[in-house]
PDB file of N, CA and C in Angstrom:
ATOM      1  N   MET K   1      -9.408   6.057  12.876  1.00 78.00           N
ATOM      2  CA  MET K   1      -8.637   4.814  12.202  1.00 78.00           C
ATOM      3  C   MET K   1      -9.634   3.760  11.911  1.00 78.00           C
ATOM      4  N   ILE K   2      -9.635   3.081  10.898  1.00 92.00           N
ATOM      5  CA  ILE K   2     -10.338   1.939  10.462  1.00 92.00           C
ATOM      6  C   ILE K   2      -9.477   0.577  10.292  1.00 92.00           C
ATOM      7  N   ASP K   3      -9.908  -0.446  10.809  1.00 95.00           N
ATOM      8  CA  ASP K   3      -9.167  -1.640  10.474  1.00 95.00           C
ATOM      9  C   ASP K   3      -9.542  -2.256   9.156  1.00 95.00           C
ATOM     10  N   ALA K   4      -8.736  -2.349   8.346  1.00 95.00           N
ATOM     11  CA  ALA K   4      -9.124  -2.586   6.846  1.00 95.00           C
ATOM     12  C   ALA K   4      -8.449  -3.664   6.151  1.00 95.00           C
ATOM     13  N   LEU K   5      -8.990  -4.315   5.133  1.00 95.00           N
ATOM     14  CA  LEU K   5      -8.292  -5.088   4.297  1.00 95.00           C
ATOM     15  C   LEU K   5      -8.441  -4.454   2.774  1.00 95.00           C
ATOM     16  N   ILE K   6      -7.223  -4.286   2.271  1.00 94.00           N
ATOM     17  CA  ILE K   6      -7.313  -3.634   0.956  1.00 94.00           C
ATOM     18  C   ILE K   6      -6.577  -4.603  -0.092  1.00 94.00           C
ATOM     19  N   ALA K   7      -7.219  -4.886  -1.231  1.00 94.00           N
ATOM     20  CA  ALA K   7      -6.715  -5.576  -2.270  1.00 94.00           C
ATOM     21  C   ALA K   7      -6.699  -4.771  -3.564  1.00 94.00           C
ATOM     22  N   GLY K   8      -5.513  -5.009  -4.260  1.00 95.00           N
ATOM     23  CA  GLY K   8      -5.147  -4.168  -5.431  1.00 95.00           C
ATOM     24  C   GLY K   8      -3.799  -4.597  -6.042  1.00 95.00           C
ATOM     25  N   ARG K   9      -3.277  -3.648  -6.734  1.00 95.00           N
ATOM     26  CA  ARG K   9      -1.964  -3.904  -7.379  1.00 95.00           C
ATOM     27  C   ARG K   9      -1.002  -3.026  -7.030  1.00 95.00           C
ATOM     28  N   LEU K  10       0.282  -3.392  -6.934  1.00 96.00           N
ATOM     29  CA  LEU K  10       1.350  -2.498  -6.470  1.00 96.00           C
ATOM     30  C   LEU K  10       1.446  -1.441  -7.647  1.00 96.00           C
ATOM     31  N   TYR K  11       1.649  -0.296  -7.315  1.00 96.00           N
ATOM     32  CA  TYR K  11       1.612   0.924  -8.039  1.00 96.00           C
ATOM     33  C   TYR K  11       2.992   1.471  -8.013  1.00 96.00           C
ATOM     34  N   GLY K  12       4.014   1.137  -8.975  1.00 97.00           N
ATOM     35  CA  GLY K  12       5.255   1.327  -8.883  1.00 97.00           C
ATOM     36  C   GLY K  12       6.016   0.172  -8.055  1.00 97.00           C
ATOM     37  N   ILE K  13       7.264   0.719  -7.348  1.00 96.00           N
ATOM     38  CA  ILE K  13       7.877  -0.215  -6.486  1.00 96.00           C
ATOM     39  C   ILE K  13       7.977   0.275  -5.062  1.00 96.00           C
ATOM     40  N   ALA K  14       8.201  -0.646  -4.241  1.00 97.00           N
ATOM     41  CA  ALA K  14       8.155  -0.270  -2.846  1.00 97.00           C
ATOM     42  C   ALA K  14       9.661   0.172  -2.381  1.00 97.00           C
ATOM     43  N   GLU K  15       9.752   1.095  -1.558  1.00 97.00           N
ATOM     44  CA  GLU K  15      10.998   1.864  -1.072  1.00 97.00           C
ATOM     45  C   GLU K  15      11.264   1.694   0.268  1.00 97.00           C
ATOM     46  N   GLN K  16      12.479   1.128   0.599  1.00 97.00           N
ATOM     47  CA  GLN K  16      12.897   0.978   2.006  1.00 97.00           C
ATOM     48  C   GLN K  16      13.515   2.444   2.477  1.00 97.00           C
ATOM     49  N   ARG K  17      13.212   2.798   3.684  1.00 96.00           N
ATOM     50  CA  ARG K  17      13.674   4.127   4.283  1.00 96.00           C
ATOM     51  C   ARG K  17      14.137   3.689   5.591  1.00 96.00           C
ATOM     52  N   THR K  18      14.838   4.865   6.307  1.00 95.00           N
ATOM     53  CA  THR K  18      15.014   4.712   7.670  1.00 95.00           C
ATOM     54  C   THR K  18      14.609   6.098   8.347  1.00 95.00           C
ATOM     55  N   GLY K  19      13.897   5.667   9.620  1.00 90.00           N
ATOM     56  CA  GLY K  19      13.497   6.802  10.494  1.00 90.00           C
ATOM     57  C   GLY K  19      14.638   7.292  11.169  1.00 90.00           C
ATOM     58  N   HIS K  20      14.161   8.573  11.915  1.00 91.00           N
ATOM     59  CA  HIS K  20      15.277   9.405  12.662  1.00 91.00           C
ATOM     60  C   HIS K  20      15.889   8.439  13.580  1.00 91.00           C
ATOM     61  N   ALA K  21      15.264   7.370  14.390  1.00 91.00           N
ATOM     62  CA  ALA K  21      15.752   6.712  15.362  1.00 91.00           C
ATOM     63  C   ALA K  21      16.641   5.553  14.884  1.00 91.00           C
ATOM     64  N   GLY K  22      16.455   5.341  13.477  1.00 90.00           N
ATOM     65  CA  GLY K  22      17.350   4.242  12.847  1.00 90.00           C
ATOM     66  C   GLY K  22      16.325   3.027  12.362  1.00 90.00           C
ATOM     67  N   SER K  23      15.242   3.136  12.646  1.00 92.00           N
ATOM     68  CA  SER K  23      14.411   2.117  12.483  1.00 92.00           C
ATOM     69  C   SER K  23      13.863   1.932  10.771  1.00 92.00           C
ATOM     70  N   ALA K  24      13.712   0.832  10.477  1.00 95.00           N
ATOM     71  CA  ALA K  24      13.502   0.685   9.013  1.00 95.00           C
ATOM     72  C   ALA K  24      11.992   0.572   8.740  1.00 95.00           C
ATOM     73  N   TYR K  25      11.588   1.233   7.642  1.00 97.00           N
ATOM     74  CA  TYR K  25      10.239   0.999   7.328  1.00 97.00           C
ATOM     75  C   TYR K  25      10.121   1.116   5.706  1.00 97.00           C
ATOM     76  N   VAL K  26       9.070   0.523   5.045  1.00 98.00           N
ATOM     77  CA  VAL K  26       8.805   0.521   3.519  1.00 98.00           C
ATOM     78  C   VAL K  26       7.633   1.207   3.214  1.00 98.00           C
ATOM     79  N   THR K  27       7.694   2.030   2.257  1.00 98.00           N
ATOM     80  CA  THR K  27       6.592   2.790   1.710  1.00 98.00           C
ATOM     81  C   THR K  27       6.213   2.254   0.346  1.00 98.00           C
ATOM     82  N   CYS K  28       4.953   2.398  -0.035  1.00 98.00           N
ATOM     83  CA  CYS K  28       4.541   2.076  -1.495  1.00 98.00           C
ATOM     84  C   CYS K  28       3.080   2.611  -1.665  1.00 98.00           C
ATOM     85  N   LYS K  29       2.781   2.327  -2.788  1.00 97.00           N
ATOM     86  CA  LYS K  29       1.226   2.745  -3.354  1.00 97.00           C
ATOM     87  C   LYS K  29       0.628   1.387  -3.902  1.00 97.00           C
ATOM     88  N   VAL K  30      -0.471   1.352  -3.440  1.00 97.00           N
ATOM     89  CA  VAL K  30      -1.356   0.194  -4.195  1.00 97.00           C
ATOM     90  C   VAL K  30      -2.524   0.834  -4.786  1.00 97.00           C
ATOM     91  N   LYS K  31      -2.831   0.393  -5.815  1.00 95.00           N
ATOM     92  CA  LYS K  31      -3.967   0.919  -6.611  1.00 95.00           C
ATOM     93  C   LYS K  31      -5.263  -0.042  -6.582  1.00 95.00           C
ATOM     94  N   ALA K  32      -6.196   0.273  -5.892  1.00 93.00           N
ATOM     95  CA  ALA K  32      -7.297  -0.552  -5.676  1.00 93.00           C
ATOM     96  C   ALA K  32      -8.543  -0.047  -6.470  1.00 93.00           C
ATOM     97  N   MET K  33      -9.164  -0.967  -7.179  1.00 89.00           N
ATOM     98  CA  MET K  33     -10.367  -0.692  -7.849  1.00 89.00           C
ATOM     99  C   MET K  33     -11.616  -0.199  -7.210  1.00 89.00           C
ATOM    100  N   THR K  34     -12.475   0.623  -7.439  1.00 85.00           N
ATOM    101  CA  THR K  34     -13.619   0.737  -6.961  1.00 85.00           C
ATOM    102  C   THR K  34     -14.861   0.085  -7.623  1.00 85.00           C
ATOM    103  N   ASP K  35     -15.998   0.204  -7.002  1.00 87.00           N
ATOM    104  CA  ASP K  35     -17.326  -0.303  -7.676  1.00 87.00           C
ATOM    105  C   ASP K  35     -17.437   0.137  -9.158  1.00 87.00           C
ATOM    106  N   ASP K  36     -17.093   1.476  -9.302  1.00 87.00           N
ATOM    107  CA  ASP K  36     -17.520   2.017 -10.647  1.00 87.00           C
ATOM    108  C   ASP K  36     -16.381   1.963 -11.653  1.00 87.00           C
ATOM    109  N   GLY K  37     -15.290   1.128 -11.335  1.00 85.00           N
ATOM    110  CA  GLY K  37     -14.348   0.937 -12.222  1.00 85.00           C
ATOM    111  C   GLY K  37     -13.022   1.957 -12.229  1.00 85.00           C
ATOM    112  N   ASP K  38     -13.272   3.071 -11.341  1.00 85.00           N
ATOM    113  CA  ASP K  38     -12.136   3.847 -11.197  1.00 85.00           C
ATOM    114  C   ASP K  38     -11.124   3.174 -10.068  1.00 85.00           C
ATOM    115  N   GLY K  39      -9.819   3.679 -10.318  1.00 88.00           N
ATOM    116  CA  GLY K  39      -8.994   3.288  -9.194  1.00 88.00           C
ATOM    117  C   GLY K  39      -8.816   4.267  -8.201  1.00 88.00           C
ATOM    118  N   ILE K  40      -8.436   3.959  -7.028  1.00 91.00           N
ATOM    119  CA  ILE K  40      -7.879   4.815  -5.870  1.00 91.00           C
ATOM    120  C   ILE K  40      -6.600   4.371  -5.345  1.00 91.00           C
ATOM    121  N   ILE K  41      -5.782   5.396  -4.979  1.00 92.00           N
ATOM    122  CA  ILE K  41      -4.415   5.008  -4.768  1.00 92.00           C
ATOM    123  C   ILE K  41      -4.388   4.938  -3.037  1.00 92.00           C
ATOM    124  N   CYS K  42      -3.837   4.043  -2.525  1.00 95.00           N
ATOM    125  CA  CYS K  42      -3.687   3.661  -1.139  1.00 95.00           C
ATOM    126  C   CYS K  42      -2.155   3.888  -0.815  1.00 95.00           C
ATOM    127  N   ASN K  43      -1.747   4.825   0.014  1.00 97.00           N
ATOM    128  CA  ASN K  43      -0.352   5.158   0.267  1.00 97.00           C
ATOM    129  C   ASN K  43      -0.141   4.264   1.472  1.00 97.00           C
ATOM    130  N   VAL K  44       0.885   3.235   1.345  1.00 98.00           N
ATOM    131  CA  VAL K  44       1.115   2.237   2.469  1.00 98.00           C
ATOM    132  C   VAL K  44       2.439   2.499   3.122  1.00 98.00           C
ATOM    133  N   ILE K  45       2.276   2.336   4.419  1.00 98.00           N
ATOM    134  CA  ILE K  45       3.817   2.321   5.171  1.00 98.00           C
ATOM    135  C   ILE K  45       3.758   0.981   6.060  1.00 98.00           C
ATOM    136  N   ALA K  46       4.829   0.428   6.089  1.00 98.00           N
ATOM    137  CA  ALA K  46       4.993  -0.887   6.767  1.00 98.00           C
ATOM    138  C   ALA K  46       6.134  -0.963   7.688  1.00 98.00           C
ATOM    139  N   PHE K  47       6.171  -1.326   8.873  1.00 96.00           N
ATOM    140  CA  PHE K  47       7.132  -1.384   9.955  1.00 96.00           C
ATOM    141  C   PHE K  47       7.386  -2.880  10.238  1.00 96.00           C
ATOM    142  N   ASN K  48       6.513  -3.637   9.841  1.00 96.00           N
ATOM    143  CA  ASN K  48       6.581  -5.184  10.221  1.00 96.00           C
ATOM    144  C   ASN K  48       7.566  -5.873   9.189  1.00 96.00           C
ATOM    145  N   ASP K  49       8.529  -6.597   9.890  1.00 95.00           N
ATOM    146  CA  ASP K  49       9.743  -7.094   9.058  1.00 95.00           C
ATOM    147  C   ASP K  49       9.095  -8.089   8.021  1.00 95.00           C
ATOM    148  N   THR K  50       8.240  -8.916   8.271  1.00 94.00           N
ATOM    149  CA  THR K  50       7.748  -9.955   7.190  1.00 94.00           C
ATOM    150  C   THR K  50       7.128  -8.884   6.010  1.00 94.00           C
ATOM    151  N   VAL K  51       6.226  -7.822   6.408  1.00 96.00           N
ATOM    152  CA  VAL K  51       5.544  -7.056   5.341  1.00 96.00           C
ATOM    153  C   VAL K  51       6.539  -6.365   4.662  1.00 96.00           C
ATOM    154  N   ARG K  52       7.595  -5.617   5.179  1.00 96.00           N
ATOM    155  CA  ARG K  52       8.619  -4.976   4.565  1.00 96.00           C
ATOM    156  C   ARG K  52       9.065  -5.845   3.574  1.00 96.00           C
ATOM    157  N   GLU K  53       9.741  -7.044   3.867  1.00 95.00           N
ATOM    158  CA  GLU K  53      10.582  -7.980   3.161  1.00 95.00           C
ATOM    159  C   GLU K  53       9.632  -8.414   1.915  1.00 95.00           C
ATOM    160  N   THR K  54       8.323  -8.683   2.098  1.00 94.00           N
ATOM    161  CA  THR K  54       7.595  -9.003   1.041  1.00 94.00           C
ATOM    162  C   THR K  54       7.392  -7.905   0.020  1.00 94.00           C
ATOM    163  N   LEU K  55       6.956  -6.765   0.366  1.00 95.00           N
ATOM    164  CA  LEU K  55       6.903  -5.538  -0.339  1.00 95.00           C
ATOM    165  C   LEU K  55       7.970  -5.391  -1.412  1.00 95.00           C
ATOM    166  N   LEU K  56       9.269  -5.449  -0.581  1.00 96.00           N
ATOM    167  CA  LEU K  56      10.346  -5.152  -1.417  1.00 96.00           C
ATOM    168  C   LEU K  56      10.673  -6.180  -2.500  1.00 96.00           C
ATOM    169  N   GLN K  57      10.261  -7.381  -2.366  1.00 93.00           N
ATOM    170  CA  GLN K  57      10.319  -8.399  -3.383  1.00 93.00           C
ATOM    171  C   GLN K  57       9.498  -8.132  -4.532  1.00 93.00           C
ATOM    172  N   LEU K  58       8.408  -7.572  -4.389  1.00 94.00           N
ATOM    173  CA  LEU K  58       7.269  -7.517  -5.472  1.00 94.00           C
ATOM    174  C   LEU K  58       7.710  -6.431  -6.533  1.00 94.00           C
ATOM    175  N   GLU K  59       7.198  -6.772  -7.741  1.00 94.00           N
ATOM    176  CA  GLU K  59       7.340  -5.934  -8.853  1.00 94.00           C
ATOM    177  C   GLU K  59       6.188  -5.148  -9.068  1.00 94.00           C
ATOM    178  N   ASP K  60       6.266  -3.962  -9.800  1.00 96.00           N
ATOM    179  CA  ASP K  60       5.162  -3.071 -10.194  1.00 96.00           C
ATOM    180  C   ASP K  60       4.017  -3.888 -10.923  1.00 96.00           C
ATOM    181  N   GLY K  61       2.790  -3.820 -10.271  1.00 94.00           N
ATOM    182  CA  GLY K  61       1.726  -4.565 -10.847  1.00 94.00           C
ATOM    183  C   GLY K  61       1.285  -5.731 -10.287  1.00 94.00           C
ATOM    184  N   ALA K  62       2.245  -6.206  -9.247  1.00 94.00           N
ATOM    185  CA  ALA K  62       1.919  -7.436  -8.432  1.00 94.00           C
ATOM    186  C   ALA K  62       0.543  -7.199  -7.721  1.00 94.00           C
ATOM    187  N   SER K  63      -0.230  -8.231  -7.806  1.00 93.00           N
ATOM    188  CA  SER K  63      -1.506  -8.365  -7.034  1.00 93.00           C
ATOM    189  C   SER K  63      -1.181  -8.628  -5.619  1.00 93.00           C
ATOM    190  N   LEU K  64      -1.880  -7.990  -4.674  1.00 95.00           N
ATOM    191  CA  LEU K  64      -1.642  -8.066  -3.253  1.00 95.00           C
ATOM    192  C   LEU K  64      -2.688  -7.721  -2.353  1.00 95.00           C
ATOM    193  N   SER K  65      -2.827  -8.345  -1.072  1.00 96.00           N
ATOM    194  CA  SER K  65      -3.849  -7.790  -0.207  1.00 96.00           C
ATOM    195  C   SER K  65      -2.990  -7.329   1.051  1.00 96.00           C
ATOM    196  N   LEU K  66      -3.404  -6.267   1.561  1.00 96.00           N
ATOM    197  CA  LEU K  66      -2.752  -5.807   2.716  1.00 96.00           C
ATOM    198  C   LEU K  66      -3.806  -5.424   3.966  1.00 96.00           C
ATOM    199  N   SER K  67      -3.615  -5.753   5.075  1.00 97.00           N
ATOM    200  CA  SER K  67      -4.501  -5.358   6.221  1.00 97.00           C
ATOM    201  C   SER K  67      -3.683  -4.512   7.113  1.00 97.00           C
ATOM    202  N   GLY K  68      -4.625  -3.525   7.900  1.00 97.00           N
ATOM    203  CA  GLY K  68      -3.802  -2.539   8.694  1.00 97.00           C
ATOM    204  C   GLY K  68      -4.790  -1.678   9.196  1.00 97.00           C
ATOM    205  N   ALA K  69      -4.276  -0.567   9.638  1.00 97.00           N
ATOM    206  CA  ALA K  69      -4.933   0.641  10.175  1.00 97.00           C
ATOM    207  C   ALA K  69      -5.159   1.658   8.858  1.00 97.00           C
ATOM    208  N   LEU K  70      -6.232   2.072   8.601  1.00 97.00           N
ATOM    209  CA  LEU K  70      -6.632   2.937   7.398  1.00 97.00           C
ATOM    210  C   LEU K  70      -7.142   4.141   7.826  1.00 97.00           C
ATOM    211  N   THR K  71      -6.556   5.137   7.046  1.00 96.00           N
ATOM    212  CA  THR K  71      -7.130   6.570   7.378  1.00 96.00           C
ATOM    213  C   THR K  71      -7.564   7.120   6.042  1.00 96.00           C
ATOM    214  N   PRO K  72      -8.736   7.399   5.926  1.00 94.00           N
ATOM    215  CA  PRO K  72      -9.319   7.978   4.542  1.00 94.00           C
ATOM    216  C   PRO K  72      -8.936   9.512   4.612  1.00 94.00           C
ATOM    217  N   LYS K  73      -8.713  10.020   3.471  1.00 92.00           N
ATOM    218  CA  LYS K  73      -8.368  11.477   3.275  1.00 92.00           C
ATOM    219  C   LYS K  73      -8.922  12.025   2.040  1.00 92.00           C
ATOM    220  N   VAL K  74      -8.744  13.271   1.919  1.00 92.00           N
ATOM    221  CA  VAL K  74      -9.221  14.108   0.634  1.00 92.00           C
ATOM    222  C   VAL K  74      -8.038  15.040   0.040  1.00 92.00           C
ATOM    223  N   TRP K  75      -7.792  15.084  -1.038  1.00 87.00           N
ATOM    224  CA  TRP K  75      -6.852  16.006  -1.353  1.00 87.00           C
ATOM    225  C   TRP K  75      -7.480  16.653  -2.819  1.00 87.00           C
ATOM    226  N   THR K  76      -6.761  17.949  -3.041  1.00 92.00           N
ATOM    227  CA  THR K  76      -7.280  18.637  -4.292  1.00 92.00           C
ATOM    228  C   THR K  76      -6.339  18.554  -5.398  1.00 92.00           C
ATOM    229  N   ASP K  77      -6.819  18.157  -6.691  1.00 89.00           N
ATOM    230  CA  ASP K  77      -5.953  18.150  -7.737  1.00 89.00           C
ATOM    231  C   ASP K  77      -5.737  19.501  -8.338  1.00 89.00           C
ATOM    232  N   LYS K  78      -4.979  19.560  -9.445  1.00 94.00           N
ATOM    233  CA  LYS K  78      -4.606  21.095 -10.095  1.00 94.00           C
ATOM    234  C   LYS K  78      -6.019  21.613 -10.666  1.00 94.00           C
ATOM    235  N   GLN K  79      -6.793  20.920 -10.929  1.00 95.00           N
ATOM    236  CA  GLN K  79      -8.059  21.706 -11.420  1.00 95.00           C
ATOM    237  C   GLN K  79      -9.054  21.784 -10.365  1.00 95.00           C
ATOM    238  N   GLY K  80      -8.829  21.740  -9.158  1.00 95.00           N
ATOM    239  CA  GLY K  80      -9.554  22.030  -7.992  1.00 95.00           C
ATOM    240  C   GLY K  80     -10.577  21.161  -7.581  1.00 95.00           C
ATOM    241  N   ASN K  81     -10.426  19.669  -8.240  1.00 92.00           N
ATOM    242  CA  ASN K  81     -11.434  18.729  -7.899  1.00 92.00           C
ATOM    243  C   ASN K  81     -11.105  17.959  -6.494  1.00 92.00           C
ATOM    244  N   ALA K  82     -11.775  17.706  -5.653  1.00 91.00           N
ATOM    245  CA  ALA K  82     -11.570  17.060  -4.515  1.00 91.00           C
ATOM    246  C   ALA K  82     -11.466  15.485  -4.809  1.00 91.00           C
ATOM    247  N   ARG K  83     -10.308  14.921  -4.450  1.00 86.00           N
ATOM    248  CA  ARG K  83     -10.142  13.389  -4.738  1.00 86.00           C
ATOM    249  C   ARG K  83      -9.914  12.658  -3.607  1.00 86.00           C
ATOM    250  N   PRO K  84     -10.390  11.324  -3.553  1.00 86.00           N
ATOM    251  CA  PRO K  84     -10.219  10.668  -2.275  1.00 86.00           C
ATOM    252  C   PRO K  84      -8.817  10.056  -2.139  1.00 86.00           C
ATOM    253  N   ALA K  85      -8.205   9.824  -1.057  1.00 88.00           N
ATOM    254  CA  ALA K  85      -6.981   9.103  -0.940  1.00 88.00           C
ATOM    255  C   ALA K  85      -7.162   8.146   0.445  1.00 88.00           C
ATOM    256  N   LEU K  86      -6.175   7.119   0.522  1.00 95.00           N
ATOM    257  CA  LEU K  86      -6.118   6.370   1.701  1.00 95.00           C
ATOM    258  C   LEU K  86      -4.835   6.127   2.186  1.00 95.00           C
ATOM    259  N   ASP K  87      -4.538   6.324   3.476  1.00 97.00           N
ATOM    260  CA  ASP K  87      -3.295   5.886   4.100  1.00 97.00           C
ATOM    261  C   ASP K  87      -3.448   4.706   4.968  1.00 97.00           C
ATOM    262  N   LEU K  88      -2.619   3.662   4.645  1.00 98.00           N
ATOM    263  CA  LEU K  88      -2.498   2.440   5.352  1.00 98.00           C
ATOM    264  C   LEU K  88      -1.467   1.986   6.064  1.00 98.00           C
ATOM    265  N   VAL K  89      -1.439   1.967   7.293  1.00 98.00           N
ATOM    266  CA  VAL K  89      -0.384   1.210   8.205  1.00 98.00           C
ATOM    267  C   VAL K  89      -0.456  -0.260   8.073  1.00 98.00           C
ATOM    268  N   ALA K  90       0.307  -0.877   7.211  1.00 97.00           N
ATOM    269  CA  ALA K  90       0.140  -2.408   6.921  1.00 97.00           C
ATOM    270  C   ALA K  90       0.685  -3.259   8.123  1.00 97.00           C
ATOM    271  N   HIS K  91       0.024  -4.093   8.559  1.00 97.00           N
ATOM    272  CA  HIS K  91       0.355  -4.960   9.556  1.00 97.00           C
ATOM    273  C   HIS K  91       0.666  -6.559   9.022  1.00 97.00           C
ATOM    274  N   SER K  92      -0.270  -6.835   7.991  1.00 96.00           N
ATOM    275  CA  SER K  92       0.079  -8.221   7.327  1.00 96.00           C
ATOM    276  C   SER K  92      -0.303  -8.037   5.693  1.00 96.00           C
ATOM    277  N   ILE K  93       0.188  -8.991   4.992  1.00 95.00           N
ATOM    278  CA  ILE K  93       0.123  -8.780   3.705  1.00 95.00           C
ATOM    279  C   ILE K  93       0.029 -10.436   3.031  1.00 95.00           C
ATOM    280  N   GLN K  94      -0.524 -10.411   1.918  1.00 88.00           N
ATOM    281  CA  GLN K  94      -0.682 -11.655   1.195  1.00 88.00           C
ATOM    282  C   GLN K  94      -0.405 -11.217  -0.363  1.00 88.00           C
ATOM    283  N   ASP K  95       0.306 -11.838  -0.954  1.00 76.00           N
ATOM    284  CA  ASP K  95       0.635 -11.531  -2.356  1.00 76.00           C
ATOM    285  C   ASP K  95       0.482 -12.839  -3.107  1.00 76.00           C
ATOM    286  N   LEU K  96       0.441 -12.909  -4.376  1.00 66.00           N
ATOM    287  CA  LEU K  96       0.132 -13.976  -5.141  1.00 66.00           C
ATOM    288  C   LEU K  96       1.218 -15.148  -5.166  1.00 66.00           C
ATOM    289  N   ALA K  97       2.370 -14.600  -4.983  1.00 62.00           N
ATOM    290  CA  ALA K  97       3.554 -15.658  -4.739  1.00 62.00           C
ATOM    291  C   ALA K  97       3.537 -16.174  -3.595  1.00 62.00           C
ATOM    292  N   PHE K  98       3.031 -15.527  -2.502  1.00 55.00           N
ATOM    293  CA  PHE K  98       2.878 -16.041  -1.306  1.00 55.00           C
ATOM    294  C   PHE K  98       1.988 -17.289  -1.047  1.00 55.00           C
ATOM    295  N   ALA K  99       0.710 -17.023  -1.867  1.00 51.00           N
ATOM    296  CA  ALA K  99      -0.285 -17.956  -2.031  1.00 51.00           C
ATOM    297  C   ALA K  99       0.017 -19.175  -2.707  1.00 51.00           C
ATOM    298  N   GLU K 100       0.987 -19.093  -3.591  1.00 52.00           N
ATOM    299  CA  GLU K 100       1.357 -20.099  -4.562  1.00 52.00           C
ATOM    300  C   GLU K 100       2.380 -20.988  -3.675  1.00 52.00           C
ATOM    301  N   ARG K 101       3.137 -20.294  -2.882  1.00 51.00           N
ATOM    302  CA  ARG K 101       4.169 -21.149  -2.042  1.00 51.00           C
ATOM    303  C   ARG K 101       3.410 -21.888  -0.992  1.00 51.00           C
ATOM    304  N   LYS K 102       2.227 -21.510  -0.543  1.00 48.00           N
ATOM    305  CA  LYS K 102       1.521 -22.403   0.404  1.00 48.00           C
ATOM    306  C   LYS K 102       0.869 -23.549  -0.284  1.00 48.00           C
TER     307      LYS K 102
END
């Protein structure tokens, strides 16, 4: 696990779900740009109430920063190419609308 700060744009919309024990959580995807101009998708899950509520209010393409526990992964696309992926358990969030409210 890596303690990380990810900045990017919401890719799609966040979805609220319920776990087996009845606990609520939110999942979403964030597209972060790399140094070479490519984007990498970060799969995000949030259990924190503030993070969940904020993610659910954001629209597709909203700019945001998330911090939390990051796990790097590799997956193989249909052409057999190895591609990077990131999984983040988000503990805190800052979005553009939050910054404007401050």
